[in-house]
Structures are given as structure tokens and as C-alpha cells.
XYZ file of C-alpha atoms in Angstrom:
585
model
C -32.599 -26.152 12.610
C -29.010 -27.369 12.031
C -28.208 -23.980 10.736
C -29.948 -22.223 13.733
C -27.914 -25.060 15.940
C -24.947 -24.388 14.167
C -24.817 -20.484 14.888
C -25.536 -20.391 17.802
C -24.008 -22.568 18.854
C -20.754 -21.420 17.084
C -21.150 -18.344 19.681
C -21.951 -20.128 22.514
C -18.239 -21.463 22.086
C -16.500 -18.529 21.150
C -18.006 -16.561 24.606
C -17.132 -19.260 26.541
C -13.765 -19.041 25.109
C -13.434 -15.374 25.513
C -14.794 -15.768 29.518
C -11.900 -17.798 29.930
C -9.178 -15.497 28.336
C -10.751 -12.546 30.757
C -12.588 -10.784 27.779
C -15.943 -9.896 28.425
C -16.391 -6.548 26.875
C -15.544 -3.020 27.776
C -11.980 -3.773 28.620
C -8.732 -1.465 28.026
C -7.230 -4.243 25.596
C -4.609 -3.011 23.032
C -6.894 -5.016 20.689
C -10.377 -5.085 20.217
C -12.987 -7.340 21.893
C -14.390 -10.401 20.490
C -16.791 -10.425 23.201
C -18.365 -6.860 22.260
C -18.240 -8.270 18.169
C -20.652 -11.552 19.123
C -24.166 -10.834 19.075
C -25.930 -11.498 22.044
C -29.846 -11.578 23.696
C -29.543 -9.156 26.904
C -32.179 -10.173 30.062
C -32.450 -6.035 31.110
C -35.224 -4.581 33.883
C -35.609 -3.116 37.088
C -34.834 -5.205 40.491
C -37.524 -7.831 41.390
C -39.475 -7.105 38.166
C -39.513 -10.952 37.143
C -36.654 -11.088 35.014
C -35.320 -14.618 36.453
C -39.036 -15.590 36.510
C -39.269 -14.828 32.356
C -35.386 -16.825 32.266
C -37.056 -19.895 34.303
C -40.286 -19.909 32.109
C -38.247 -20.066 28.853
C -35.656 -22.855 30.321
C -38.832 -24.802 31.700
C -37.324 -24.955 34.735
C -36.877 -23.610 38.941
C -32.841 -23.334 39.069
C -32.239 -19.195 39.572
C -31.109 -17.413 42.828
C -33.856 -15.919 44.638
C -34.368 -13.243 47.404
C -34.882 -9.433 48.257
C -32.851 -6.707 46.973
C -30.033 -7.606 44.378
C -29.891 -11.266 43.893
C -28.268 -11.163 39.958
C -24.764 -9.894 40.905
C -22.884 -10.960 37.934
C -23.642 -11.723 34.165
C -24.877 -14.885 33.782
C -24.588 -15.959 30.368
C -27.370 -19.000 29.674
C -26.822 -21.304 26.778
C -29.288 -23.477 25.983
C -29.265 -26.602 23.384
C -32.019 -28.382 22.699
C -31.357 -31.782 22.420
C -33.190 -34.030 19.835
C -34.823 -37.673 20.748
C -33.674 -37.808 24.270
C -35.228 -37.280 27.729
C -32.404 -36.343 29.772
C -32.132 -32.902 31.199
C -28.876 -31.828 32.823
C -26.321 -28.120 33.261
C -22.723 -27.894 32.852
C -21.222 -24.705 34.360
C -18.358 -23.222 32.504
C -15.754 -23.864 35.362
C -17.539 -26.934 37.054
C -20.490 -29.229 37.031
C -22.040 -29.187 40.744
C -25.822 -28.175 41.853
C -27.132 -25.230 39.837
C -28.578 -22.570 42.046
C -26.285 -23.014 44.921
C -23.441 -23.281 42.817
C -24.678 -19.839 41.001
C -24.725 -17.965 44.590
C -21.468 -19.566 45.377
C -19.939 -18.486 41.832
C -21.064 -14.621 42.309
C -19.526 -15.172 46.445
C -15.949 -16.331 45.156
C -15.782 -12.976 43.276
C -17.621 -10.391 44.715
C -17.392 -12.037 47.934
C -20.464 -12.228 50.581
C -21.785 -8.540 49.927
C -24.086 -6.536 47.537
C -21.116 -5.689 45.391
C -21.529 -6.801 41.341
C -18.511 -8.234 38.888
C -19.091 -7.353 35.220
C -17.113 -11.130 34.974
C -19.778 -13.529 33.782
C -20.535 -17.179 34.745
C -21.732 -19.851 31.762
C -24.104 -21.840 32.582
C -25.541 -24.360 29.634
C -28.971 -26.327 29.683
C -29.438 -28.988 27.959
C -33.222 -30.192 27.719
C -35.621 -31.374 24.968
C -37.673 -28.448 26.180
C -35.876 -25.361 24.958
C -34.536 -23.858 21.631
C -30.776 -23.164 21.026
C -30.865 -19.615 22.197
C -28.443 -17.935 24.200
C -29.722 -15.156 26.973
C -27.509 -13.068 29.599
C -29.337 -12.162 32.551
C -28.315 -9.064 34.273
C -28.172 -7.002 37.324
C -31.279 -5.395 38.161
C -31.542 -1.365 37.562
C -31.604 0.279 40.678
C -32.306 3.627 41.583
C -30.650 3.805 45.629
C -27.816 1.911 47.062
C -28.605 -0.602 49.881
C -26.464 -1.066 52.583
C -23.275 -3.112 51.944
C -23.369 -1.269 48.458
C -20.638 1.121 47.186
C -22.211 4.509 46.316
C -21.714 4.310 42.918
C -23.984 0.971 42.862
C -26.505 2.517 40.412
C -24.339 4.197 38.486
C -22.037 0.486 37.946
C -25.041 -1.431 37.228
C -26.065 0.783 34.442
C -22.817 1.161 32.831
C -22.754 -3.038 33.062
C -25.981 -2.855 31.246
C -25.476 -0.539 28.618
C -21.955 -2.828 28.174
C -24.671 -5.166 26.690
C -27.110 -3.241 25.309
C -25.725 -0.186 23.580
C -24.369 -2.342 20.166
C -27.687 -3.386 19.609
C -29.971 -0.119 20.556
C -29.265 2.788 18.725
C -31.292 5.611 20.947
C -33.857 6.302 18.283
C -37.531 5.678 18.487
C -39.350 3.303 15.810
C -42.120 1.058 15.322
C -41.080 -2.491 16.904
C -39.852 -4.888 13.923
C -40.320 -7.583 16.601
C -44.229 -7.647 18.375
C -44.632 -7.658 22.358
C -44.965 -11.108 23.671
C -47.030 -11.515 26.254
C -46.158 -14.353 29.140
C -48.042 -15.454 32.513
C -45.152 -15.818 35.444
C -45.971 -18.046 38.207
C -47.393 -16.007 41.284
C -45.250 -16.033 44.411
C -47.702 -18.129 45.836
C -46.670 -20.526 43.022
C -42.971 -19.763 43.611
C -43.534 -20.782 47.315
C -45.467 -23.605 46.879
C -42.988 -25.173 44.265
C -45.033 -25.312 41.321
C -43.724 -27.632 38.358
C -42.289 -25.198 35.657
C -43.842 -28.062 32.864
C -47.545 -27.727 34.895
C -46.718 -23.706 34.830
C -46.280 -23.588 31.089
C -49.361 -25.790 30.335
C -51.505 -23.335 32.252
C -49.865 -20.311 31.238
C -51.006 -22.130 27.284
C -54.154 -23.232 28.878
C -54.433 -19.241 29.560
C -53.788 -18.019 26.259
C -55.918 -20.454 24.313
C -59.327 -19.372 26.022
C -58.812 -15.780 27.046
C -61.806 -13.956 25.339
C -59.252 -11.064 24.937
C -56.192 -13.147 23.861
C -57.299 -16.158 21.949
C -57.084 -14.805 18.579
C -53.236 -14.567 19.686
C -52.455 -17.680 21.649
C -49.703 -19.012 19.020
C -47.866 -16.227 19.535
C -47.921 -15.464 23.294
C -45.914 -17.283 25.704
C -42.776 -18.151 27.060
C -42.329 -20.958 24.774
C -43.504 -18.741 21.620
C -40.880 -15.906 23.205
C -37.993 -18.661 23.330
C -38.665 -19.419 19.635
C -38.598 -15.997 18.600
C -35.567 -15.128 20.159
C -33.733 -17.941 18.779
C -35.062 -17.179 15.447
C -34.097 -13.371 15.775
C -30.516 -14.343 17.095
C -29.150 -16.755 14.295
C -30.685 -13.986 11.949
C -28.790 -11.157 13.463
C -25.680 -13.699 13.944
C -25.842 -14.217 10.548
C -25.800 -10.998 9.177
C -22.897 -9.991 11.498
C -20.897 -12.995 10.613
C -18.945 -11.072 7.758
C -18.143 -8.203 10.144
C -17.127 -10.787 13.126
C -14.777 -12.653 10.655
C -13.051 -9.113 9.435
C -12.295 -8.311 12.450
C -10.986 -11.465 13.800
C -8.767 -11.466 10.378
C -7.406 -7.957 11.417
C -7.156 -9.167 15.123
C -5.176 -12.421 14.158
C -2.643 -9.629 11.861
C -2.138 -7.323 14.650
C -1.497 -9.958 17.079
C 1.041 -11.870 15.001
C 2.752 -8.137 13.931
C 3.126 -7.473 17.805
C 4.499 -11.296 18.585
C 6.963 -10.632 15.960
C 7.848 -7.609 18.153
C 8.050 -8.372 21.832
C 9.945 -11.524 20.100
C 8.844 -15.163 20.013
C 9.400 -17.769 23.290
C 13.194 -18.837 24.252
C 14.190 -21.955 23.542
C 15.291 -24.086 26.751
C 18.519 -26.082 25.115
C 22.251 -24.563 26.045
C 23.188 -24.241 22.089
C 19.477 -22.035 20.920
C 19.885 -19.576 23.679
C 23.600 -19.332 22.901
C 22.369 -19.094 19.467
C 19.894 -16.450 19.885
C 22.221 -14.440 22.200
C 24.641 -14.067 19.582
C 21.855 -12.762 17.356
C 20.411 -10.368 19.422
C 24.392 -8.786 20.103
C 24.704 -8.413 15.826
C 21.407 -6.891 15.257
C 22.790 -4.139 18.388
C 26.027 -4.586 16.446
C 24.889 -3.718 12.844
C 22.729 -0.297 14.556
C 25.981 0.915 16.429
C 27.769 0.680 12.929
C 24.989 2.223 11.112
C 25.494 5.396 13.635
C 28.950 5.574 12.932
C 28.780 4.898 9.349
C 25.832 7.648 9.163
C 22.807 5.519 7.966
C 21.294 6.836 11.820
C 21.905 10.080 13.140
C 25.060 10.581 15.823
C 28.236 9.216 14.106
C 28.512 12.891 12.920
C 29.416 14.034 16.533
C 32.624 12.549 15.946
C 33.609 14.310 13.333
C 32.386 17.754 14.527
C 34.807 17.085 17.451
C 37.859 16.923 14.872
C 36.448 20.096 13.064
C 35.285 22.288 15.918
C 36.551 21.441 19.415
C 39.684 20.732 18.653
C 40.706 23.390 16.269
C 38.605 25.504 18.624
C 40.699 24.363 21.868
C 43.927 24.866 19.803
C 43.401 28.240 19.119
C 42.505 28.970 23.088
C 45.868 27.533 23.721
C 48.140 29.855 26.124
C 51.235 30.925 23.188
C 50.866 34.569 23.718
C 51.767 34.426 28.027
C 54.332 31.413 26.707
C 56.443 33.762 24.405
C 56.025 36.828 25.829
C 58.806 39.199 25.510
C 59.326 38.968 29.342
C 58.891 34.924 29.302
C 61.230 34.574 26.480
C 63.816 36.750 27.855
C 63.480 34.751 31.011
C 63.627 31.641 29.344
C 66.624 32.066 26.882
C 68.843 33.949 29.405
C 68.213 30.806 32.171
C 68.945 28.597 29.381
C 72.183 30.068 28.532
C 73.680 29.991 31.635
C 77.050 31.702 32.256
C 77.625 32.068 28.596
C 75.600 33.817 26.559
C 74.584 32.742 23.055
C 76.636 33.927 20.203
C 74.255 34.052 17.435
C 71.156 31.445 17.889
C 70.166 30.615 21.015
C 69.440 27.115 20.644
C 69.196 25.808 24.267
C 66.732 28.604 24.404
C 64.839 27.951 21.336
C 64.299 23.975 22.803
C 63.035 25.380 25.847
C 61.079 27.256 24.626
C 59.797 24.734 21.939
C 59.400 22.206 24.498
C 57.197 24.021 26.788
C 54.949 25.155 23.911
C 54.310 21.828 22.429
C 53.397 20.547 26.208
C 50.484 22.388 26.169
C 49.060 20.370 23.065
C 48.627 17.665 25.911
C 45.260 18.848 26.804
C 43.725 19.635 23.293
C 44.879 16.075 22.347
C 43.759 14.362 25.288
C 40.258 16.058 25.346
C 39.730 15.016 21.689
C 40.106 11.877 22.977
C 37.651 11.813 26.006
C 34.820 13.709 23.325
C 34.936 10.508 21.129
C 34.635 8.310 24.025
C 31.908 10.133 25.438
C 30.367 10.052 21.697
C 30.831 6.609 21.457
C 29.365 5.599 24.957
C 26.124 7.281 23.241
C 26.286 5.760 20.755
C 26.077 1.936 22.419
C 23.473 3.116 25.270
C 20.831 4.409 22.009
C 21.635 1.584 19.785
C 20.881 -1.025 22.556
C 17.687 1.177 22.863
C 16.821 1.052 19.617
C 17.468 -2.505 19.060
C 13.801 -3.887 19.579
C 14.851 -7.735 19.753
C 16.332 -6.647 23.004
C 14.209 -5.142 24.980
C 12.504 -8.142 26.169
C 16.390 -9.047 27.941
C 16.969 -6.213 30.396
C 19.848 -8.268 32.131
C 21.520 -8.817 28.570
C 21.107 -5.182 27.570
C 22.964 -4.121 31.208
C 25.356 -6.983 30.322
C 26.170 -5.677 26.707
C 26.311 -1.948 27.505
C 28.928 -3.386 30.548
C 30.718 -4.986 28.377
C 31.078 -2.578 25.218
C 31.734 0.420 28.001
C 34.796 -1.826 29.265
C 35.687 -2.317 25.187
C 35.591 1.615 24.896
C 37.695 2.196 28.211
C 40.238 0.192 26.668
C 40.236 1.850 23.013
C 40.455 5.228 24.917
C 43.354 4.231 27.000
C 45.396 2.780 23.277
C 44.070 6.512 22.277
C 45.691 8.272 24.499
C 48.822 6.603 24.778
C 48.761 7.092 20.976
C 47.825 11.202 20.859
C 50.042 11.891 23.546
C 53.140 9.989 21.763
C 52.288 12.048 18.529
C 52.943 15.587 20.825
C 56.339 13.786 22.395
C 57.564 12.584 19.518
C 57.225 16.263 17.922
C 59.275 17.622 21.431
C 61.618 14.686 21.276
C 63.102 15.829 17.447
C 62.662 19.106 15.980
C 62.538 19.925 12.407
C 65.985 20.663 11.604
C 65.723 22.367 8.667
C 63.763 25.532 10.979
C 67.295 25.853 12.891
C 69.556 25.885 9.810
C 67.399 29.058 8.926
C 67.687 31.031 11.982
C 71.315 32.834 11.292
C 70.460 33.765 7.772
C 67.164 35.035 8.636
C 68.569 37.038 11.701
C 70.352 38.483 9.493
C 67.955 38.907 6.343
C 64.549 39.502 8.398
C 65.840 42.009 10.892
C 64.314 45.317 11.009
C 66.428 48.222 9.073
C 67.542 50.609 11.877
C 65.983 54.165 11.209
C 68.371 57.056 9.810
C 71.028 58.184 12.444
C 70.584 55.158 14.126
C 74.221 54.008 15.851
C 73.626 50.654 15.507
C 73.051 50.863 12.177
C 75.982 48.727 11.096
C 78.819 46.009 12.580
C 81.385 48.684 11.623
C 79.601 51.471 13.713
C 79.674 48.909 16.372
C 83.341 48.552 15.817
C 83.895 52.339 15.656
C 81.420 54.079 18.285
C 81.605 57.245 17.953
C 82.796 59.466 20.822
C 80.458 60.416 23.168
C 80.268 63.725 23.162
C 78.901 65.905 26.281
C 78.867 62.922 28.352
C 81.463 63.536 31.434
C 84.184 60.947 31.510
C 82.946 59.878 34.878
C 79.857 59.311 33.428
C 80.784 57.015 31.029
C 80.923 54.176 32.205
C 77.689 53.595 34.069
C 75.972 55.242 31.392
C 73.100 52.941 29.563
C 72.639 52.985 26.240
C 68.678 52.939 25.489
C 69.295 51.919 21.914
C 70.801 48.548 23.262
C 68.222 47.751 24.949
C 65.257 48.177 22.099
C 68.005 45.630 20.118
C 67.494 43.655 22.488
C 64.000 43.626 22.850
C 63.859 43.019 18.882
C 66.242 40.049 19.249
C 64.088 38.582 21.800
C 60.900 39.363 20.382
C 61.962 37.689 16.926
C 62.737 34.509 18.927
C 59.422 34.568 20.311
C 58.037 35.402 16.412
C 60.256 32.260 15.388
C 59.259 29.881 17.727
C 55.304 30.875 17.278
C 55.637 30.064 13.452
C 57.133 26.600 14.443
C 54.249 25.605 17.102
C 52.028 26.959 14.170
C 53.503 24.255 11.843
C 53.078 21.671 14.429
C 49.652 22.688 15.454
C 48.875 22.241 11.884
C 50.746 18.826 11.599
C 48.490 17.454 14.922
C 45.154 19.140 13.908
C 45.146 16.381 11.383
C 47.587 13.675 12.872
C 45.161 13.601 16.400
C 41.849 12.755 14.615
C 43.389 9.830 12.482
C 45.135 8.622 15.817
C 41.609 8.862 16.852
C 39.823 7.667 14.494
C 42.235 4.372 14.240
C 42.250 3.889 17.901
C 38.806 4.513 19.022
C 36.275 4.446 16.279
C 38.112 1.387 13.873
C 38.314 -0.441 17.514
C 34.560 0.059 17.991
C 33.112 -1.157 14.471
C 35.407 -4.139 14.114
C 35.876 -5.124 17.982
C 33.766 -3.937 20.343
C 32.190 -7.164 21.589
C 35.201 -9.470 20.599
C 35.646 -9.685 24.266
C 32.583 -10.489 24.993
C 31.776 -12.960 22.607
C 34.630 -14.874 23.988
C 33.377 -14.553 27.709
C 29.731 -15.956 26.393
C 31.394 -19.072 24.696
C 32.567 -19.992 28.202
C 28.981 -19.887 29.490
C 27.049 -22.372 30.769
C 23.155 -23.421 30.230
C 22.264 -22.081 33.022
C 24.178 -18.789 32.832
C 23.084 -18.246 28.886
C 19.077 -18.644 30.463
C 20.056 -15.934 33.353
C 21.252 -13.552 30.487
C 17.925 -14.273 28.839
C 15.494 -13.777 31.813
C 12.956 -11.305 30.276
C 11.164 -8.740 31.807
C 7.989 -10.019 33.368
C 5.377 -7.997 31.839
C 6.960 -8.827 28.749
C 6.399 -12.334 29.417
C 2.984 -11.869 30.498
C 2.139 -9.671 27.268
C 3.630 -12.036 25.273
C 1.570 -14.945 26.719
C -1.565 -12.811 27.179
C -1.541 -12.339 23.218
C -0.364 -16.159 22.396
C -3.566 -17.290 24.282
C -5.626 -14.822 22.085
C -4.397 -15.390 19.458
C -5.064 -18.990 19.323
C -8.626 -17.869 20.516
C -9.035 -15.642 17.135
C -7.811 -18.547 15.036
C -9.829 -21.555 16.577
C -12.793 -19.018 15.819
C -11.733 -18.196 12.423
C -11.036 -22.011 11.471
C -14.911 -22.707 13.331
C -16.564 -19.769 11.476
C -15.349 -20.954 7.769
C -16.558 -24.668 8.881
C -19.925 -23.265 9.642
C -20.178 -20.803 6.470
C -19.117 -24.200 4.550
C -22.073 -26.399 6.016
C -24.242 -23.276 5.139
């Protein structure tokens, strides 16, 4: 009996416990149900077939809810414990300890209200009597087959699904000989029920019954509700027993999950100034070490960077404007304005700076774009690292004040960035290789085209010694144009164009690489080693109350968090009671 006393009532406590934590089977939970693992004795039949009257017979006693139509509107979950060498007879409800029956009705009001609606939510009531065996019963909602009024339509289809809740992990849907006999009982008639008959004088005349019936005699000691009580007891610690291994699994697995998930959504904040300072700091260098491992390519992204430096900005270098820039037309333009009233003797170096100068202002853009691309890279970067940086995600205000605060760091390498790319392009207009001018004369010279056979401007001295123009009147003469001046013109002007292209070349070449380490140093150094300097001085300044406001999780979060902490303990107070009962065993 102490092993019968000890199962049961081992379950007894772990239902109540799982009432009060809002699992009672059937339930959406993320883990699985306690309640559905505990073996249990299910009350099921029709409306008004006598199902409280079989409950009352086995308990000994008048305390159930009575009246027409559906009276059982809610689980009831009856514990009994029989109590050894004393008299005294009294219930305890799970959630109070008033009158019994009214106390039922008024249970079932408070949460279905005062209607014909049912709550799958169960109510624990225990008896304690020297009259019963430890057995636990649920008593259900009566099957129906039609909806009264008051009743939602789907009121048959809800009390069968409550039912089979119950039922359906102990009846497999196969047809075999009963392993357990048919019991038979007497009820007390109505007339009984009206009159108020003692359950005690019931039971001695439902034995009375049994003992001299000429057609049940021969099985009096095993008919009635007192033999039923005893069987069902017996049954239940058997069946408890042999699903004890299977319960205590899957509590083990329960209690792992539980703790794995705790570890994620992150463990309680602690209430002092210097802990929440404490864990702040944490939580910024675990974001801190993911943002470097993007840039340092142990996550995906940091890449990005670099294809800016090997595609966009050769690729917006290349789509720079040169061609319009030294045109023949532009360069003529642009040399002759430079020279003023006097034209150039040999070089045209006022020209040639002009020139220059405006071609290297166009490297503006290119360098100033690279810029913007890392930034925008970066700014990536810091939103998907704060994403992926699961200690954090329980702190929405800290993640907006992080990403606020390493999007104001950024702002501020990008400025130092462009100040810094755009000095690199001036500083190449502000002092020109000098070594390309001292080359000029002696490659006008060496580089120009040979003039074609019969050509008069084939040499100085034929420049010196024109020859006489023949055919040509005299008054003709001298507004006569001479188209072979003109295409050495055009040559000299198109080789200053040539010249100057093959200096922006060298410079585009010098920048391509000189703008990404400019970059690189200003932007991408900046981010690894300071990003959150700033802010890590601003949170030293805080104050308790500020550090808690930073630290105000999100409220499901909380909940979760607290939903699982309260199972969890539930899991472990049963594992600790199950090993304490396999011991006495």
C-alpha cells in the first residue's frame, strides 16, 4: 500500500503542479506536456448517464453538481487518499478550501462564466476519507449529440475533442478481449437522490444486493463500487509504474531543452548599477567581436569592401569624361585661353596645368563614391551583426542605442575619409611631376610625326626658305591659307591632348591604389579598433537607472523567459520526487 500511496500520489502532485503552470494537455507549447505523459483514470459517458452517480459511489459520498442538461463543464480532476487510523473526512480544492459542491459550480462560473459553455482547464479537488483507495479519477463533460441553447455550435464537436484529450493515450482503436472484467455497481435511484439517502447506507445495500442476488452471488467480491475503486487503484499504480521510465526520459529531455533555450533568450538582469553596467559592456563585445569577424572574413560581407576597391572604382575611373576633356577642340580652346596675348614658344605650360588641373578634378567623384560604398558596407555590416548577436535580442532599446551610436562612429570615419581622398586628388593638382615637363621639348621634337614626301614643312630650313608660290596672284597672297598649317596644328594640339592623357593615366594609376588604403585606414581601421569608443565613454557616465532603461527587454521575452523558469523548476521538483519514490521502491 505505501507503494500504491506513493505513486499515486507522486501524480496527484505533479498534475496539480502542472494545473497551476496552465498545462493540462493538448496545448501549442514549444515543449512537450507533462500533463499528456502522467497516466490518468478518465470518468467518459453520455450526458445524465450516471457518471457523477458512479464518482459519488466510489468517494462514499453526495458532494457533485447536479441538474438537467450539462452540469460537468470542466475537468474535474478527483484525488483521493485514504487515510489510515483516523475518522475525519474533509476536501481541499486546489485553489481554495470552501464548501464542495457550491464551490465546484462556482469554480466552472469564474471561467466559463454563467452559460453552457465548457473550459478544457481543470479544477483539483482531493478527498480525504478512511473510506476510499488512493486513486485518482477525472470526470468529464458529458457526450452530447445537439447543442442546447446558450451553447456554441460546435458544443459536440468541443466536448469530444476534450474527451479524446484524455482518452486517446490510453485507447488504441483496436478491438480485444477486456484484460480488465466489467464491474457491475447499483446507483442510488433518483428517488434516493431526492430523498438524501446516506452514501455509507447506499453502499451497504448496494453489498447487501450483490451478496444474495441468485444471479450475482457467485460474484459479489468483485462487483461494486467499492470493488471498482480497488481495481482502479490497483490498475493505475500498475500502469504508473510501467510508464515511470518513459515519464522520467522525457522530463530529462524537457529539463535539457529548457535550460538550452534559457541559455538563449539569456538569464534574468541583475538589479545593482555595477552588473547591468557589467553586462552591458558584454553584450556591446560579443556585437563587437561579430562586426570584426565580418570584416576580417570569418562571416560573410567584409568582402564587399574590397570588391568596391577592385570593381567600382576602377570601373568608375574608366567611365571618367577624358575623351570630351582633351578633345582636339577643348584643348585648342584651353591652351590658346591660357596663353593669352602671347602665344607659347615651344611647351605650352600654362596650358598643360589647365588642362591637368581640370582632368584630375574629375577624380573627385570616383574618390568620393568609394568612400560613401564603404560606408554604406559598413552600416550593413553593424545593422546584421547586432542581428546576429543573440545575447541581444532580448534589449531592443540597447540594440537601437548601439546601431545609433556606431552609425554616428561611421559618419565620423566617413567625413576623416573624405577629407583624406579628396586631399590625395589636390595634392596631385597642387604639384605636378616635374620630370613629365622636362620631357615635353625633346619629345616634341623626337615623337613628332615624319611629314610625308613633298611635304613643305618638312624641315626648319624649308620654313626659313618657302618656296615661291607659284600661280598664286600677288594679290592673292596674302590672304591666302595655307591648309598644311593648319593639320600642324592640329598635330601639335592633338599631341598635347596625347601628353596630358598619359599623365592622368599615371595618376589614375597612382589613386586606384592610394584611395582604397586612404580608405581602408580611415574607415575600416576606425571601425575594428573604435567604433564604440564613444560610446563606451557615454555609458560610464550613466546612471542606475539609465543602465536598467537600456536593459528593458522586450516583454514577450520576459514572459517566455519566466514561462520556462516556472517549468522548469516544475520538471526538476518532479525529477528530484520521481528518483525519491524509485529509491523507497
Amino acid at each position: 500500500m505505501a507503494t500504491m500511496q506513493s505513486l499515486i500520489g507522486l501524480v496527484n502532485r505533479i498534475q496539480r503542479a502542472c494545473t497551476a503552470l496552465g498545462d493540462y494537455g493538448g496545448g501549442d507549447s514549444t515543449f512537450s506536456s507533462l500533463w499528456d505523459a502522467l497516466p490518468s483514470v478518465a470518468v467518459v459517458g453520455g450526458q445524465s448517464s450516471g457518471k457523477s452517480s458512479v464518482l459519488e459511489s466510489i468517494v462514499g459520498r453526495d458532494f457533485l453538481p447536479r441538474g438537467s442538461g450539462i452540469v460537468t463543464r470542466r475537468p474535474l480532476v478527483l484525488q483521493l487518499h485514504q487515510t489510515e487510523g483516523r475518522e475525519e473526512e474533509y476536501a481541499e480544492f486546489g485553489h481554495l478550501p470552501p464548501l464542495v459542491r457550491k464551490e465546484i459550480q462556482d469554480e466552472t462560473d469564474r471561467i466559463t462564466g454563467k452559460t453552457k459553455q465548457i473550459s478544457p482547464i481543470p479544477i483539483h479537488l482531493s478527498i480525504y476519507s478512511p473510506h476510499v483507495v488512493n486513486l485518482t479519477l477525472i470526470d468529464l463533460p458529458g457526450l452530447t449529440k445537439v447543442a442546447v441553447e446558450g451553447q456554441s455550435e460546435t458544443i459536440v464537436e468541443d466536448i469530444e475533442n476534450m474527451v479524446r484529450l484524455y482518452v486517446e493515450k490510453v485507447l488504441e482503436g483496436r478491438a480485444y478481449r477486456l484484460q480488465h472484467p466489467w464491474v457491475g455497481i447499483v446507483n442510488r435511484s433518483q428517488a434516493d437522490i431526492n430523498k438524501n439517502t446516506d452514501m455509507m447506507y447506499a453502499r451497504r445495500r448496494e453489498r447487501e444486493y450483490f451478496a444474495t442476488s441468485p444471479d450475482y452471488g457467485h460474484l459479489a467480491n468483485k462487483m461494486g463500487s467499492e470493488y471498482l475503486a480497488k481495481l482502479l487503484s490497483e490498475h493505475l499504480e500498475k500502469v504508473i509504474k510501467g510508464k515511470l521510465p518513459g515519464i522520467t526520459s522525457m522530463i530529462n529531455k524537457g529539463i535539457e531543452e529548457m535550460e538550452a533555450e534559457l541559455d538563449r533568450l539569456g538569464r534574468p538582469i541583475a538589479v545593482d548599477a555595477g552588473a547591468q553596467l557589467y553586462t552591458i559592456l558584454e553584450l556591446c563585445r560579443a556585437f563587437d567581436k561579430i562586426f570584426k569577424e565580418h570584416l576580417d572574413g570569418g562571416r560573410p560581407g567584409g568582402d564587399r569592401i574590397y570588391g568596391v576597391f577592385d570593381n567600382q572604382l576602377p570601373a568608375a575611373l574608366r567611365k571618367l569624361p577624358f575623351d570630351r576633356h582633351l578633345s582636339l577642340q577643348n584643348v585648342k580652346k584651353i591652351v590658346s585661353e591660357a596663353d593669352g596675348y602671347q602665344p607659347h614658344l615651344i611647351a605650352p605650360e600654362q596650358g598643360y596645368r589647365r588642362l591637368i588641373e581640370g582632368s584630375l578634378n574629375y577624380f573627385r567623384g570616383p574618390a568620393e563614391a568609394s568612400v560613401d560604398a564603404v560606408h554604406f558596407v559598413l552600416k550593413e555590416l553593424v545593422r546584421k551583426s547586432i542581428g546576429e548577436t543573440e545575447e541581444l535580442r532580448r534589449f531592443p532599446t540597447l540594440q537601437s542605442a548601439l546601431a545609433a551610436a556606431a552609425g554616428e562612429a561611421l559618419e565620423k570615419f566617413r567625413d576623416e575619409s573624405k577629407k583624406t581622398v579628396v586631399r590625395l586628388v589636390e595634392m596631385e593638382s597642387s604639384y605636378l611631376t616635374v620630370d613629365f615637363f622636362r620631357k615635353l621639348p625633346q619629345e616634341v621634337e623626337k615623337v613628332g610625326p615624319a611629314p610625308p614626301p613633298g611635304d613643305r614643312r618638312a624641315s626648319s630650313a624649308d620654313r626659313k626658305n618657302p618656296p615661291p608660290d607659284r600661280g598664286i596672284p600677288a594679290a592673292d597672297r596674302a590672304s591666302a591659307v595655307d591648309p598644311l598649317g593648319d593639320r600642324y596644328a592640329d598635330n601639335h594640339f592633338r599631341r598635347i591632348g596625347s601628353n596630358v592623357s598619359s599623365y592622368i593615366g599615371m595618376v589614375s594609376d597612382t589613386l586606384r591604389s592610394t584611395i582604397p588604403k586612404a580608405v581602408v585606414y580611415c574607415q575600416v581601421k576606425e571601425a575594428k579598433q573604435n567604433l564604440l569608443n564613444y560610446f563606451y565613454t557615454q555609458i560610464g557616465k550613466k546612471e542606475g537607472k539609465q543602465l536598467a532603461e537600456l536593459l528593458d527587454e522586450d516583454p514577450s521575452l520576459m514572459s517566455k523567459r519566466q514561462e520556462i523558469a516556472k517549468r522548469l523548476d516544475l520538471y526538476k521538483v518532479s525529477k528530484d520526487e520521481i528518483e525519491a519514490v524509485a529509491w523507497v521502491r
